[in-house]
Short mmCIF file of C-alpha atoms in Angstrom, two decimals:
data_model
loop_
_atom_site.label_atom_id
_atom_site.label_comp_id
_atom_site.label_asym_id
_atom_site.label_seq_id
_atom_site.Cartn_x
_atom_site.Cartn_y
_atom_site.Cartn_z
CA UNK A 1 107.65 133.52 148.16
CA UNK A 2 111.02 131.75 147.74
CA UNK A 3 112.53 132.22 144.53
CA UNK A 4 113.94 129.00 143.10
CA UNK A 5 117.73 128.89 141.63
CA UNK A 6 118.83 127.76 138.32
CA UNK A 7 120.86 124.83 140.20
CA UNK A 8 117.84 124.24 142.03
CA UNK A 9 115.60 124.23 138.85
CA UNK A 10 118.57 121.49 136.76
CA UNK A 11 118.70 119.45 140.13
CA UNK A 12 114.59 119.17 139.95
CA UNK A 13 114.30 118.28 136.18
CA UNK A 14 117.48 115.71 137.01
CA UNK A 15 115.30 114.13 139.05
CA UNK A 16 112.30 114.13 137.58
CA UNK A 17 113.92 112.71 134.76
CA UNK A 18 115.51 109.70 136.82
CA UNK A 19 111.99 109.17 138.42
CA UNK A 20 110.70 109.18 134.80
CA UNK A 21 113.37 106.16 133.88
CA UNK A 22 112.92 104.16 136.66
CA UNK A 23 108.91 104.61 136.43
CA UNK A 24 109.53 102.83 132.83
CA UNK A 25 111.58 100.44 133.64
CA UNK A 26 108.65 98.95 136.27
CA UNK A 27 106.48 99.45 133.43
CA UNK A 28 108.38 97.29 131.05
CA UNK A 29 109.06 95.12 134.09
CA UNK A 30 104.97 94.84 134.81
CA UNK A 31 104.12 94.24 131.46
CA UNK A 32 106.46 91.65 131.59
CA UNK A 33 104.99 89.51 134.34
CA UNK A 34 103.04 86.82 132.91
CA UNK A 35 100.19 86.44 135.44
CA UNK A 36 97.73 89.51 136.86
CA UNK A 37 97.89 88.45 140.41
CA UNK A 38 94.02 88.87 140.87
CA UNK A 39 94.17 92.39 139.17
CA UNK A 40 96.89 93.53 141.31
CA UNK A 41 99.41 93.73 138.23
CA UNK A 42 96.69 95.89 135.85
CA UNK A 43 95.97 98.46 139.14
CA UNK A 44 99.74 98.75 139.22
CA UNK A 45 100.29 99.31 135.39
CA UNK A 46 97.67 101.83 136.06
CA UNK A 47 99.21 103.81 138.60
CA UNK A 48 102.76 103.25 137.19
CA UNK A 49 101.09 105.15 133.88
CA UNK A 50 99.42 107.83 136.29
CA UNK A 51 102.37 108.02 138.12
CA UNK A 52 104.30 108.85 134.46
CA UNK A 53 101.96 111.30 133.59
CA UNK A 54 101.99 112.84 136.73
CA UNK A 55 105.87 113.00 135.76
CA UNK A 56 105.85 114.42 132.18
CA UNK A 57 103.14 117.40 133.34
CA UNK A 58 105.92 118.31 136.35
CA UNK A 59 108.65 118.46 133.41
CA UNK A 60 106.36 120.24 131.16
CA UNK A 61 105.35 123.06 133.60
CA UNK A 62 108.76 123.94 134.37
CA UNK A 63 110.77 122.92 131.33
CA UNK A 64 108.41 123.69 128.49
CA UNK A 65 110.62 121.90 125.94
CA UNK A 66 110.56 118.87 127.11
CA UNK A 67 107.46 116.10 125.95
#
């Protein structure tokens, strides 16, 4: 098994963080729509949340710290 470096470790959580900002920045973005599109704007709130958590359990498995 490959062991990861610490650049490769700060270059992960870098990204993961980025993903993390631009993930709530379509949130805001969603929740600023004023129609649902025929549920198509709730299923993507959804996934955008999902998609967040998804996010924050990545960061928390290899950065403990971090919430």
């Amino acid at each position: 098994m490959a062991r990861v470096t610490a650049q490769e470790k700060s270059d992960t959580k870098v990204l993961l963080q980025n993903a993390m900002n631009h993930l709530e920045e379509a949130r805001s973005d969603l929740k600023s729509a004023d129609t649902d599109k025929e549920g198509h704007k709730i299923k993507a709130e959804t996934s955008v949340d999902s998609a967040m958590n998804e996010v924050r359990a990545a960061l928390k498995a290899d950065y403990p710290g971090k919430k």
